Coordinates of C-alpha atoms and ligand atoms in Angstrom, one line a residue:
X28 CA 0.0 0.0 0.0
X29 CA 1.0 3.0 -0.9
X30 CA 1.2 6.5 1.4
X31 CA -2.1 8.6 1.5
X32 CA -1.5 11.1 -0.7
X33 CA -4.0 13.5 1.5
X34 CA -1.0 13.3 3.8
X35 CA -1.4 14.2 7.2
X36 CA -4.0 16.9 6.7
X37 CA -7.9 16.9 7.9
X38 CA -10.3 14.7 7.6
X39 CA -13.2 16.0 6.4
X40 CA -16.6 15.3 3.9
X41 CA -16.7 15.8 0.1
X42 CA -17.5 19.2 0.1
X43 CA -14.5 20.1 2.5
X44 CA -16.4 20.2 6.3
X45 CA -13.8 18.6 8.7
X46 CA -15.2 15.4 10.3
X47 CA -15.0 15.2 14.1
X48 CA -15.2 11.5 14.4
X49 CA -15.4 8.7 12.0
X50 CA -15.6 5.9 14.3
X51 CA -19.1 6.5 16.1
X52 CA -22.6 7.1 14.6
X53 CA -24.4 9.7 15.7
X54 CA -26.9 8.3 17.7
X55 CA -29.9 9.2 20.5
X56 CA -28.5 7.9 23.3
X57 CA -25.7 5.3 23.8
X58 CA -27.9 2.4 22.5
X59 CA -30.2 4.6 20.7
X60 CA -30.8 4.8 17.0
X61 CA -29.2 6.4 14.0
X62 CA -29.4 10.0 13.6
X63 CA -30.5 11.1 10.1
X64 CA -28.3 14.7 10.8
X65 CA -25.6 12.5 10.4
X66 CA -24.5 13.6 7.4
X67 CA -20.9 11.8 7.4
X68 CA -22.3 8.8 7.6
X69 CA -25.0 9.5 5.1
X70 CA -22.7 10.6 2.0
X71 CA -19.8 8.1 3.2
X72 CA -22.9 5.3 3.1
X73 CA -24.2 6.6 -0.4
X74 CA -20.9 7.1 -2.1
X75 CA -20.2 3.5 -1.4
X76 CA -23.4 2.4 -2.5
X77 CA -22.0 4.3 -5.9
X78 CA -18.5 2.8 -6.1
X79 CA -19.2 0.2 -9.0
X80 CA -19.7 1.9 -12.6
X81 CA -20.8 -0.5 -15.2
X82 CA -18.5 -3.4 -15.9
X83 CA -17.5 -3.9 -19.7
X84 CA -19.4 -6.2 -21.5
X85 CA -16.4 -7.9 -22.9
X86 CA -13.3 -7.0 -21.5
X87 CA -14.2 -6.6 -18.1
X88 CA -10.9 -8.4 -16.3
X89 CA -7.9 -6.4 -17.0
X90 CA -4.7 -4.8 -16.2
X91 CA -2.8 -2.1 -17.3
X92 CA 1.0 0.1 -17.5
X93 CA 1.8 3.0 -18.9
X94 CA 5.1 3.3 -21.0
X95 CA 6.4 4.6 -24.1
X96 CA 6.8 3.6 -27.8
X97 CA 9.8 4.8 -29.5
X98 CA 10.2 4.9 -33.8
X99 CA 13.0 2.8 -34.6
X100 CA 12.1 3.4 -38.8
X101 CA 10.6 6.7 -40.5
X102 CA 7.5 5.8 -42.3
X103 CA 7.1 9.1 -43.6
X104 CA 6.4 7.5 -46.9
X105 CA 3.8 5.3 -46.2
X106 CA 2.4 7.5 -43.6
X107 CA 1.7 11.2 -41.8
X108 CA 1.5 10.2 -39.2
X109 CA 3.9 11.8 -36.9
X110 CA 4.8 9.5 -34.2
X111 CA 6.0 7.3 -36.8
X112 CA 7.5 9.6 -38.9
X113 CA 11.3 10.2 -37.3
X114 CA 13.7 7.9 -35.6
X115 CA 14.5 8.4 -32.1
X116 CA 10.8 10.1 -31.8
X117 CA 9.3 8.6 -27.8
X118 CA 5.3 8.9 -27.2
X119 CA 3.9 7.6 -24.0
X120 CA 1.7 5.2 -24.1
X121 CA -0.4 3.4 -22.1
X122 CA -1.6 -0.3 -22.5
X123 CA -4.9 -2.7 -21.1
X124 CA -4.9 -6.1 -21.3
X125 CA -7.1 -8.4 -20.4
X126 CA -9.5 -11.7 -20.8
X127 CA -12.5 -11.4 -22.9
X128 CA -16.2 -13.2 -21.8
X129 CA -15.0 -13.5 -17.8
X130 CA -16.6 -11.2 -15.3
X131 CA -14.2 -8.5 -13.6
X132 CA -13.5 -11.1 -10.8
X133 CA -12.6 -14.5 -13.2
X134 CA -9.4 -15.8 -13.5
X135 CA -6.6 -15.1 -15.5
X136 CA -5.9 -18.3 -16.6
X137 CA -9.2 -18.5 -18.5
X138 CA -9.2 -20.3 -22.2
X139 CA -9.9 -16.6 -23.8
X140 CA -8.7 -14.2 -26.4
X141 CA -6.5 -11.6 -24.3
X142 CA -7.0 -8.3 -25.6
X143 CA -4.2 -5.7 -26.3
X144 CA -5.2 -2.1 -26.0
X145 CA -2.6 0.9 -26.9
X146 CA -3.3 4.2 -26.3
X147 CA -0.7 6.3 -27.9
X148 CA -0.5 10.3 -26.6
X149 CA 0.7 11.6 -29.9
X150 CA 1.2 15.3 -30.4
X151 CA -1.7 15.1 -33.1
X152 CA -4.6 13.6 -30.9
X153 CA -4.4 10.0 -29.0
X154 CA -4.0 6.7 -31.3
X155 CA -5.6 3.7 -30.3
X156 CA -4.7 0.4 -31.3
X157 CA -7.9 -2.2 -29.8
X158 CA -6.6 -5.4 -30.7
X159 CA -6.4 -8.7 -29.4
X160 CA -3.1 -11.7 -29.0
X161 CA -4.5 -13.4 -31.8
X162 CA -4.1 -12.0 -35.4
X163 CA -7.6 -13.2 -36.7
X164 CA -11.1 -13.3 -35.2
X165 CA -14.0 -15.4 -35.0
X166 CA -16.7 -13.7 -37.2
X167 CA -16.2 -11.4 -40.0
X168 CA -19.6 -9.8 -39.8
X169 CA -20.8 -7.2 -36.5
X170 CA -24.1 -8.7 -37.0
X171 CA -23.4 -12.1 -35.4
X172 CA -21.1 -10.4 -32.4
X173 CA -23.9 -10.2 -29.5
X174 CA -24.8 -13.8 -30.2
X175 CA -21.4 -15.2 -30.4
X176 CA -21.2 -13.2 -27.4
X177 CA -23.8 -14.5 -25.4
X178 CA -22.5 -18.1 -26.3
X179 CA -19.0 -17.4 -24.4
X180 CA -21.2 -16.1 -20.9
X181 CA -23.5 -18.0 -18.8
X182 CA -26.6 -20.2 -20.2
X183 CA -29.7 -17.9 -19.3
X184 CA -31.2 -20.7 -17.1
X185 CA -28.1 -22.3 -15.2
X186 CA -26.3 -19.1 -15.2
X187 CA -23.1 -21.3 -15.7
X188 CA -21.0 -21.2 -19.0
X189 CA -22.5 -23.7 -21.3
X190 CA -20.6 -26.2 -23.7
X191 CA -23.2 -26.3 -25.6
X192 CA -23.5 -23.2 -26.7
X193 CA -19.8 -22.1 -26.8
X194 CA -19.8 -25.3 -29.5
X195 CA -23.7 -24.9 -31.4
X196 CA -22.4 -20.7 -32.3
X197 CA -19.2 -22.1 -33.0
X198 CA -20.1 -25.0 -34.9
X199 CA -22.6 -23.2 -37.0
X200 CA -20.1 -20.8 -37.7
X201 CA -17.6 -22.1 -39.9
X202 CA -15.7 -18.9 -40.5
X203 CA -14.6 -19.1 -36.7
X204 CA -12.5 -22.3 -37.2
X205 CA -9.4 -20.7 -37.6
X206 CA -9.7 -18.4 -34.3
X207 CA -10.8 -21.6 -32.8
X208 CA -8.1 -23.5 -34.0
X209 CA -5.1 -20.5 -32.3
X210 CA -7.7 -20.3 -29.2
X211 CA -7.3 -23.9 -28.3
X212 CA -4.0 -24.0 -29.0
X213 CA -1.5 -23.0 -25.8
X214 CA -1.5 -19.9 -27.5
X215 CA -5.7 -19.4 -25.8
X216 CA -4.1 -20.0 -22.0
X217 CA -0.4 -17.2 -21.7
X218 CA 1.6 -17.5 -18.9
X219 CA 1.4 -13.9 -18.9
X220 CA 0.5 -10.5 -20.6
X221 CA 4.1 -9.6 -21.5
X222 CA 4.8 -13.1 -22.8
X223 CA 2.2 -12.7 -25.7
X224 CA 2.0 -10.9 -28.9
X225 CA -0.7 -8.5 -29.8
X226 CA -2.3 -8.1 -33.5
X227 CA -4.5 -5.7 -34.8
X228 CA -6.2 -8.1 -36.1
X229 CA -8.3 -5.9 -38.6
X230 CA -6.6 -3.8 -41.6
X231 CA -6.1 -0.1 -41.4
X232 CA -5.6 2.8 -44.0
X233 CA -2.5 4.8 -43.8
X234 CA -1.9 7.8 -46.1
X235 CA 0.8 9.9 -46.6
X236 CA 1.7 13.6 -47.0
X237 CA 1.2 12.6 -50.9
X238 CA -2.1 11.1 -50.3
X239 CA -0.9 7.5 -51.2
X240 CA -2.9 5.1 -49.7
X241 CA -1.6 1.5 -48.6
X242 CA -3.2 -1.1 -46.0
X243 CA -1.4 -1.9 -43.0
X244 CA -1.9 -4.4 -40.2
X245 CA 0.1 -4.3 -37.3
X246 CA 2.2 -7.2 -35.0
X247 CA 3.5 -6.4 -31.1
X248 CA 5.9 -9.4 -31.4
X249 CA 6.6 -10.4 -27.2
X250 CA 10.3 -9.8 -26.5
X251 CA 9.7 -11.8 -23.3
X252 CA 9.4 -15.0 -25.7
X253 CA 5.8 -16.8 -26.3
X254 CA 5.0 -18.7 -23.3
X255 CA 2.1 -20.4 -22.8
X256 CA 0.5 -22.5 -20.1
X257 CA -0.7 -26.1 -20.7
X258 CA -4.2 -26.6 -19.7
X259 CA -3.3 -28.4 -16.8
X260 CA -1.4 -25.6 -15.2
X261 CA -4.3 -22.7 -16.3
X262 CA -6.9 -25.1 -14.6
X263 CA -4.5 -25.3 -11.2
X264 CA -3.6 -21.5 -11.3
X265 CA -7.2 -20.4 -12.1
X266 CA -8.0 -21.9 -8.6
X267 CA -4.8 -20.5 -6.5
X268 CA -3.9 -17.5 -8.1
X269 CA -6.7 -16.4 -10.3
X270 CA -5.3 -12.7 -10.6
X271 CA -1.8 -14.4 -11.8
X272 CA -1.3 -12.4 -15.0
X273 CA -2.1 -9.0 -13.2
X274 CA 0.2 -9.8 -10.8
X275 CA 3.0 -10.7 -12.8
X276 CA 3.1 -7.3 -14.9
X277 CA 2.8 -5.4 -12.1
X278 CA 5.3 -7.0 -10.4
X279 CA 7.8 -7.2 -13.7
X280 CA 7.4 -3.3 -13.6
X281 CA 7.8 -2.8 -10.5
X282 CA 11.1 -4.7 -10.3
X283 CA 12.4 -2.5 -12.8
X284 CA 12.0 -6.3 -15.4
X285 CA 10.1 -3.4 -18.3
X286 CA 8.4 -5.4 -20.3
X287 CA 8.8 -4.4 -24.3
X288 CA 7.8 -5.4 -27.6
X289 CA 8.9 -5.2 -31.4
X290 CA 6.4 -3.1 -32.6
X291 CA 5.8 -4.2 -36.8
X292 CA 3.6 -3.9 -40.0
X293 CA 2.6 -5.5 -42.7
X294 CA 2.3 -3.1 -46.0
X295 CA 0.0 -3.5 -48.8
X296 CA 0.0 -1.2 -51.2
X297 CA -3.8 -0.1 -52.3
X298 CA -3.9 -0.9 -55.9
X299 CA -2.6 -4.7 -54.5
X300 CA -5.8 -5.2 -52.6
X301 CA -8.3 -5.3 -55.0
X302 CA -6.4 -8.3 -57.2
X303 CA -5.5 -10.6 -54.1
X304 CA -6.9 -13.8 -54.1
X305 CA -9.3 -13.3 -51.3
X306 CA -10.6 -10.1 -49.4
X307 CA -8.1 -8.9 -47.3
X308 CA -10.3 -6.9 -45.2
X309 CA -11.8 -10.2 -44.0
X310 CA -11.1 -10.2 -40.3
X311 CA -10.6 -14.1 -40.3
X312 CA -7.4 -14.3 -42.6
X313 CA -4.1 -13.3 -41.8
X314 CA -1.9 -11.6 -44.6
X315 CA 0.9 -14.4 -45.3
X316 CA 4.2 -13.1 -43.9
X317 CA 5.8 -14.5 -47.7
X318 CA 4.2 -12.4 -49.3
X319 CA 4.2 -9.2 -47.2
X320 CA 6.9 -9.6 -44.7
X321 CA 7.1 -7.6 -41.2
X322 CA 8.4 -3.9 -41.3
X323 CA 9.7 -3.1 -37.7
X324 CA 8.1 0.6 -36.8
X325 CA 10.0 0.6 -33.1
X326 CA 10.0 -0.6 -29.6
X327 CA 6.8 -0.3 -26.8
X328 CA 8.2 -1.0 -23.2
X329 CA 6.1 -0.6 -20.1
X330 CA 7.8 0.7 -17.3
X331 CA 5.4 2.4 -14.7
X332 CA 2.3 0.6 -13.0
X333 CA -0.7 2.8 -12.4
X334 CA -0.9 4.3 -9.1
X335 CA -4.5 4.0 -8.7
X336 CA -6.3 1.0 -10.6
X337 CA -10.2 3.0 -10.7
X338 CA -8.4 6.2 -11.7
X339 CA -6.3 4.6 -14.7
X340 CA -7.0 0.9 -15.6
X341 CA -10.9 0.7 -15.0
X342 CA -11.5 4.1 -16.4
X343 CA -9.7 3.6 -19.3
X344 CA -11.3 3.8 -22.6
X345 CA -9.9 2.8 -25.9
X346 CA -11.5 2.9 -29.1
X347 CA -10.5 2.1 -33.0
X348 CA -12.2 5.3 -33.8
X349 CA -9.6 7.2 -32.0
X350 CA -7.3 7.8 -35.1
X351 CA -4.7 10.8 -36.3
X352 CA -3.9 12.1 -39.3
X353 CA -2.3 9.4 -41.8
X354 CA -3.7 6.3 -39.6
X355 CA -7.8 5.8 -40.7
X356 CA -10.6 2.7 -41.5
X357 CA -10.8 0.2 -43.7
X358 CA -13.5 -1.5 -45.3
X359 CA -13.9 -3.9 -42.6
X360 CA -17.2 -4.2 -41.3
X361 CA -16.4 -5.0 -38.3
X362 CA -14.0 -2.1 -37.6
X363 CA -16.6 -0.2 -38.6
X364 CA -18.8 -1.5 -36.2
X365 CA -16.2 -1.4 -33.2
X366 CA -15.8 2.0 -34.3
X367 CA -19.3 2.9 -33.5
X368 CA -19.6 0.5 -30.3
X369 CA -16.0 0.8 -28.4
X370 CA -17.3 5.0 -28.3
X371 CA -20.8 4.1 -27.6
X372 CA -20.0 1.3 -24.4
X373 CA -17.9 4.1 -23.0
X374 CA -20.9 6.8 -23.0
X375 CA -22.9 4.0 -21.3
X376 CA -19.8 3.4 -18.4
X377 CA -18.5 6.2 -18.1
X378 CA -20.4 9.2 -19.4
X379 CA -20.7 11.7 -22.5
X380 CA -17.3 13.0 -20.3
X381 CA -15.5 10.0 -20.6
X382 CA -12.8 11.6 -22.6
X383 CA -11.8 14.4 -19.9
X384 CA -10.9 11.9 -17.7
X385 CA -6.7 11.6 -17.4
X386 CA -6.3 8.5 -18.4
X387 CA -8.5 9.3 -21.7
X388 CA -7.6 12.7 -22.6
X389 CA -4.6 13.9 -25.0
X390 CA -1.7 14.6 -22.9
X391 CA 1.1 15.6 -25.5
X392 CA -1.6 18.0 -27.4
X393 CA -4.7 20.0 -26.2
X394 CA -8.2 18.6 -27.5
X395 CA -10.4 21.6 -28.5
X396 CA -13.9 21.7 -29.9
X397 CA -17.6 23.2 -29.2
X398 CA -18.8 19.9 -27.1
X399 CA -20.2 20.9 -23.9
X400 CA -22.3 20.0 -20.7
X401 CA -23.2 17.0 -19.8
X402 CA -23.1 14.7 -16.6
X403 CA -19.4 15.6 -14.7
X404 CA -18.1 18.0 -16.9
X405 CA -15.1 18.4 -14.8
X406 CA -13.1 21.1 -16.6
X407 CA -14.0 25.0 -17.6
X408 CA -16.2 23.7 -20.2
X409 CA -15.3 26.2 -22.7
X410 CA -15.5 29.1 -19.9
X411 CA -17.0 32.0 -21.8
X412 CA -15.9 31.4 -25.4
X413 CA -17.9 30.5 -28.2
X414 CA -20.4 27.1 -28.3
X415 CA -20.3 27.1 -31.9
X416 CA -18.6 27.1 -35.5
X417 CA -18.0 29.3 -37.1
X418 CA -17.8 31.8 -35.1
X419 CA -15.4 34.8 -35.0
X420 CA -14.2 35.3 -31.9
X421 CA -10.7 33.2 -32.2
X422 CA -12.2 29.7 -31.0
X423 CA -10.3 26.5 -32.5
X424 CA -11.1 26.1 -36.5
X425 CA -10.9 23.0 -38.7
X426 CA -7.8 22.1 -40.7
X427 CA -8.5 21.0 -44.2
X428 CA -4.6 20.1 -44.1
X429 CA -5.6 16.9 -42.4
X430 CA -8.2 15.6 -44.7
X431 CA -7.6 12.0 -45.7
X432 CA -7.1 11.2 -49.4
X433 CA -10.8 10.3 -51.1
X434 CA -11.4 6.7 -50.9
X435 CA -13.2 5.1 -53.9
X436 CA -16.4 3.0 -52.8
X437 CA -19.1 1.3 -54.9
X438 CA -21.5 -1.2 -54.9
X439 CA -24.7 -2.4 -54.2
X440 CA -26.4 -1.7 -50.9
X441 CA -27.2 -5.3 -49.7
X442 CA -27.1 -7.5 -47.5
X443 CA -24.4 -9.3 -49.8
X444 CA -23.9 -13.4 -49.0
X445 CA -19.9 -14.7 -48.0
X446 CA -17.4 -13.8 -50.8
X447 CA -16.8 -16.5 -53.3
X448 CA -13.2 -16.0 -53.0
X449 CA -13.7 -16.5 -48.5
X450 CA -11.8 -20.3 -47.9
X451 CA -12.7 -20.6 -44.6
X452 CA -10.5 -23.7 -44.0
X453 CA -6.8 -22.9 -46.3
X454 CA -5.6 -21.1 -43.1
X455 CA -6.2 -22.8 -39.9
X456 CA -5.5 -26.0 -42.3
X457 CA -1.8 -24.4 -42.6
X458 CA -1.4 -23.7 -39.2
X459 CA -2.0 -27.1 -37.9
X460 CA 0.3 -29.1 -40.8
X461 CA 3.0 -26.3 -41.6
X462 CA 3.0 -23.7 -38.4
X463 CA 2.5 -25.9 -35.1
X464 CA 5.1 -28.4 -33.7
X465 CA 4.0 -32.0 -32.8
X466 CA 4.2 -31.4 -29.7
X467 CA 1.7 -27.9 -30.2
X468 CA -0.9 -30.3 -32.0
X469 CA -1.1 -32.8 -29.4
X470 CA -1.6 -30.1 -26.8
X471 CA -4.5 -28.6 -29.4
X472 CA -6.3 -31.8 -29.8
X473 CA -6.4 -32.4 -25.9
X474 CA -7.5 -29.1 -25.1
X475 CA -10.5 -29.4 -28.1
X476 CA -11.2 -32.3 -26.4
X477 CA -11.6 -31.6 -22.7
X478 CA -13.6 -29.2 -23.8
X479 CA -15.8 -30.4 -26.7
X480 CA -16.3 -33.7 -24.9
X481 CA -18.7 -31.5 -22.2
X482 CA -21.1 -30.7 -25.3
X483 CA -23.9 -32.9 -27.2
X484 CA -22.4 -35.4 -29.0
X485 CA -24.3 -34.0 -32.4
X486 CA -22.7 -31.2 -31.6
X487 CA -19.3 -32.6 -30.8
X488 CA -19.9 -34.3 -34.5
X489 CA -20.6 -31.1 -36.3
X490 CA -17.7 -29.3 -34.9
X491 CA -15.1 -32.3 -35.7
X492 CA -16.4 -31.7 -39.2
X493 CA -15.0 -28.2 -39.8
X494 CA -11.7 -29.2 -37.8
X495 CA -11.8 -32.1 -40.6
X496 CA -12.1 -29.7 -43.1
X497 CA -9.4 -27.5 -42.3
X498 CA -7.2 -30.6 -41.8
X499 CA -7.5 -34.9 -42.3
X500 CA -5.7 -35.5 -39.8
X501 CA -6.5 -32.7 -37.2
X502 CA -10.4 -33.9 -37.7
X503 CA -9.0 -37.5 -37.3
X504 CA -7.4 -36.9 -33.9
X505 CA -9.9 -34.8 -32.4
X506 CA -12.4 -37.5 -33.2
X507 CA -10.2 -39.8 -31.8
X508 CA -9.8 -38.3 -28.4
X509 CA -13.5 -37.9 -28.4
X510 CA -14.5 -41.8 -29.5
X511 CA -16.9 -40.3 -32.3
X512 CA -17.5 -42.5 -35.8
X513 CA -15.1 -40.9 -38.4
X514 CA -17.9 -42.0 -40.7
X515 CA -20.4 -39.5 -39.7
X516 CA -17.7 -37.0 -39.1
X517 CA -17.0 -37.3 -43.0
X518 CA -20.5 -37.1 -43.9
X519 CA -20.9 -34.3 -42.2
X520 CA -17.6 -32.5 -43.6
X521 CA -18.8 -33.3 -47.1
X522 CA -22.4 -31.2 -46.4
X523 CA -22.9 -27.5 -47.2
X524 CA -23.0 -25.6 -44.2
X525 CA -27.3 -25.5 -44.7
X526 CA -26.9 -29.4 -44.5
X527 CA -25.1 -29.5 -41.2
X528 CA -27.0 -27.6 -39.4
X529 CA -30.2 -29.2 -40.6
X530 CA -28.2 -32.5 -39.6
X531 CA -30.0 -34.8 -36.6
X532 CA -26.5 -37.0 -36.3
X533 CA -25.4 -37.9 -33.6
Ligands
LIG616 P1 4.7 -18.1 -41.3 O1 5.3 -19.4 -41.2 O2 5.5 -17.0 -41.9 O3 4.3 -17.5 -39.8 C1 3.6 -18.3 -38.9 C2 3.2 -17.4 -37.8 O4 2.5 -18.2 -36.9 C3 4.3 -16.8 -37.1 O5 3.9 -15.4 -37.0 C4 4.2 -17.4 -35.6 O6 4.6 -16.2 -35.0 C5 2.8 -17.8 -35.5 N1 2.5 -19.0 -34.7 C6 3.3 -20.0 -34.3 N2 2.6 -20.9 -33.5 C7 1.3 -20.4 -33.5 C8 0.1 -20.8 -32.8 N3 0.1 -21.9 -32.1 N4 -1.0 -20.1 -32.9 C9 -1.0 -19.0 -33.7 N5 0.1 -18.5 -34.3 C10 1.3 -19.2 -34.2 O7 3.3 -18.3 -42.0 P2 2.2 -17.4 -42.7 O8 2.4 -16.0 -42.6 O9 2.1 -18.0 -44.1 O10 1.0 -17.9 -41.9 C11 0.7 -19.3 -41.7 C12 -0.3 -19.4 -40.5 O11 0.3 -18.9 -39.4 C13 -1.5 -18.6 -40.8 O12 -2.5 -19.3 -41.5 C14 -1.9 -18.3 -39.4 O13 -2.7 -19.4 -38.9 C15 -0.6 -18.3 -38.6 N6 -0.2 -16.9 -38.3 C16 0.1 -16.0 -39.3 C17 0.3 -14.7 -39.0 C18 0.5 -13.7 -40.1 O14 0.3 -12.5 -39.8 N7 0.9 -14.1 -41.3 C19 0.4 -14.2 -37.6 C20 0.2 -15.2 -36.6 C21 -0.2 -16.5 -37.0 P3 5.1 -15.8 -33.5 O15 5.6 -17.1 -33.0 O16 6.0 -14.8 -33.5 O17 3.8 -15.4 -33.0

């Protein structure tokens, strides 16, 4: 524990009256009841009864450390951006990680997606990079998120988690097979936060000064090494230390042991996009290294723990919105939908505020615009100036200089079927025979298996299919460890994805 940072001085109530005794109630006689003219006791009671803002949806476990990123490569000609455009050049940052469908109180260890969240405090506005330890994701379409959601929680009945329908979603969804396949991996259990990578997982615009466009997607390659726990050891530690991963980072950091990562990208330029064999917006392919090989951009090391976990880690809010000039969207619609929701779950937890709060607000530039009011507006709120563009009595103007280059967008508005060119199964396929050691696919196959064993055997069957279908042999094993008849496993592989879920096998 830290010293008080109210130091020796008064004790007194929120609005500054000093408090005589905080040990007895005010009450009518020694044994008598409470006095309501207690008003110590009446705003120390209430306050408390206020101390829990909404927890995140997804997300809600986490810890966080604030450090810096330093360029190690101008990218001045890919993009504008300024923190990336001079060697040498240092922006704090400050960085959440955390688990993904468990409550604020579940364990570390959980089989989860971990997410990796960089706020970057650049001179032109704060950068946010939301993205996860894996480079792919389950769905490619927003639509389905609340629902695959829902299956990762607690069955509405039981209110337990539910192997039945973490597998039906799953199962049904055949795009997810390749998440799947990394999740169950020892890559879905880390030792720790800094002994992971962290993706971006989605495809960004950058633009430069010339208003060239290429696509990027960025890699935080671990410096600590990948390690992983086997699912034995994240079932034993999720019981005796389920805060294990926290601990660790803060206790790296605070030993002066800075954690860092090899901060990369992978370029594409824009004309290359529209010609590649499949669309490389989709959020469930990764760009092979081959063909577009890592560029290293510079170095992130964390190397101060928050000093208050409310104030800095709990109040934090990131969101893929949160660009500056030369960084902007893609096409992918689910960044476009993050865009919208990441913004939107922070005006529901924290308030239309949210971005006044420290932790949020631009540090290494001022942010000024004509938004005002609302619930704890805690600065001058514009003091006297102007509330409105244009006006013309000096307040802040708009840049065109920033502009991004024009983007060129057709198309019919539809609700358009899956791509012709989407192979759901090429990837995941090549990370099982060409990517993962022996060793990495036993592990894989015994974790599927602990784990798919819990659900309905049709189920169970319909699942092994798409592992089939990504690889023979992977399908083979995980039948295998699960005693289910290959022959219905084949059948099932061999079925459109209508046919399999109109199935009855089991
Ligand atoms: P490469 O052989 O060039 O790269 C393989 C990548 O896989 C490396 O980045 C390695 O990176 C990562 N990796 C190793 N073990 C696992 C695991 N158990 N789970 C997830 N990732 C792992 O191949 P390609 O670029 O051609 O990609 C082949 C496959 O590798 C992809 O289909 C994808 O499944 C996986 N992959 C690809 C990435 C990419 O951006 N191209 C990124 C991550 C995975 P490291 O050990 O440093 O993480």
């Amino acid at each position: 524990m830290a010293k008080s940072k109210s130091g020796k001085g008064k004790l007194t109530t929120a609005s500054g009256m000093p408090v005589d005794n905080d040990q007895q109630t005010l009450t009518a006689g020694a044994r008598g009841p409470a006095l309501m003219q207690d008003v110590h006791l009446m705003e120390k009671l209430a306050h408390f009864n206020r101390e829990r803002i909404p927890e995140r949806v997804v997300h809600a476990k986490g810890a966080g450390a604030h450090g810096v990123f330093e360029c190690t490569a101008d990218m001045s000609a890919y993009t504008r951006a300024k923190f990336v455009g001079e060697v040498g050049k240092k922006t704090d940052v400050f960085a959440r990680f955390s688990t993904v469908g468990g409550e604020k109180g579940s364990a570390d260890a959980a089989r989860d997606p971990r997410g990796f969240a960089i706020k970057f405090y650049t001179e032109e506005g704060n950068y946010d990079m939301t993205g996860n330890n894996t480079p792919v994701f389950f769905i490619r379409d927003p639509l389905k998120f609340p629902d695959f959601i829902h299956t990762q929680k607690r069955n509405p009945a039981t209110n337990a988690p539910d192997p039945d329908m973490f597998w039906d979603f799953l199962s049904l969804t055949p795009e997810s097979i390749h998440q799947v396949t990394i999740l169950f991996s020892d890559r879905g259990t880390p030792r720790c936060y800094r002994c992971m990578n962290g993706y971006s997982s989605h495809t960004f615009k950058w633009y430069n000064e010339k208003g060239e466009v290429f696509w990027v997607q960025y890699h935080f390659k671990t410096l600590q090494g990948i390690q992983n726990l086997t699912r034995q050891e994240a079932a034993r530690l999720a019981g005796e230390d389920p805060d294990h991963a926290t601990k660790d980072l803060y206790k790296a950091i605070e030993t002066g042991d800075f954690p860092s990562w090899r901060v990369c990208v992978q370029i594409m330029p824009a004309r290359e996009a529209q010609n590649f064999r499949w669309n490389i917006f989709d959020i469930t392919k990764v760009w092979p290294h081959k063909e577009y090989p890592l560029v290293e951009i510079g170095r992130m090391t964390l190397n101060r723990n928050p000093e208050n976990y409310f104030a800095e880690v709990e109040q934090s809010a990131f969101s893929p919105g949160n660009f500056v000039p030369g960084i902007g969207a893609s096409p992918d619609k689910m960044l476009q939908a993050r865009i919208i929701s990441y913004h939107d779950a922070h005006l529901y937890r924290l308030g239309p505020n949210y971005q006044l709060l420290p932790i949020n607000a631009p540090k290494a530039t001022t942010a000024a615009n004509y938004q005002r009011d609302g619930y704890m507006r805690l600065d001058d709120n514009g003091g006297g100036g102007p509330n409105y563009w244009p006006n013309s009595m000096g307040g802040p103007a708009p840049d065109p200089s920033v502009a991004e280059p024009p983007i060129e967008i057709e198309g019919q508005g539809a609700r358009h079927p899956q791509d012709v060119t989407d192979d759901d199964f090429f990837q995941p396929g090549e990370l099982y025979r060409r990517v993962m050691t022996e060793t990495d696919r036993e592990h894989l196959v015994g974790n599927i298996a602990a784990h798919l064993g819990n659900a309905a055997k049709r189920i169970q069957l319909r699942q092994t299919a798409l592992f089939f279908k990504a690889d023979q042999d992977y399908g083979r094993r995980v039948a295998e460890g699960l005693g289910l008849d290959m022959k219905k496993v084949e059948e099932l592989a061999a079925m459109t994805p209508e046919e399999r879920a109109a199935s009855t096998a089991e």
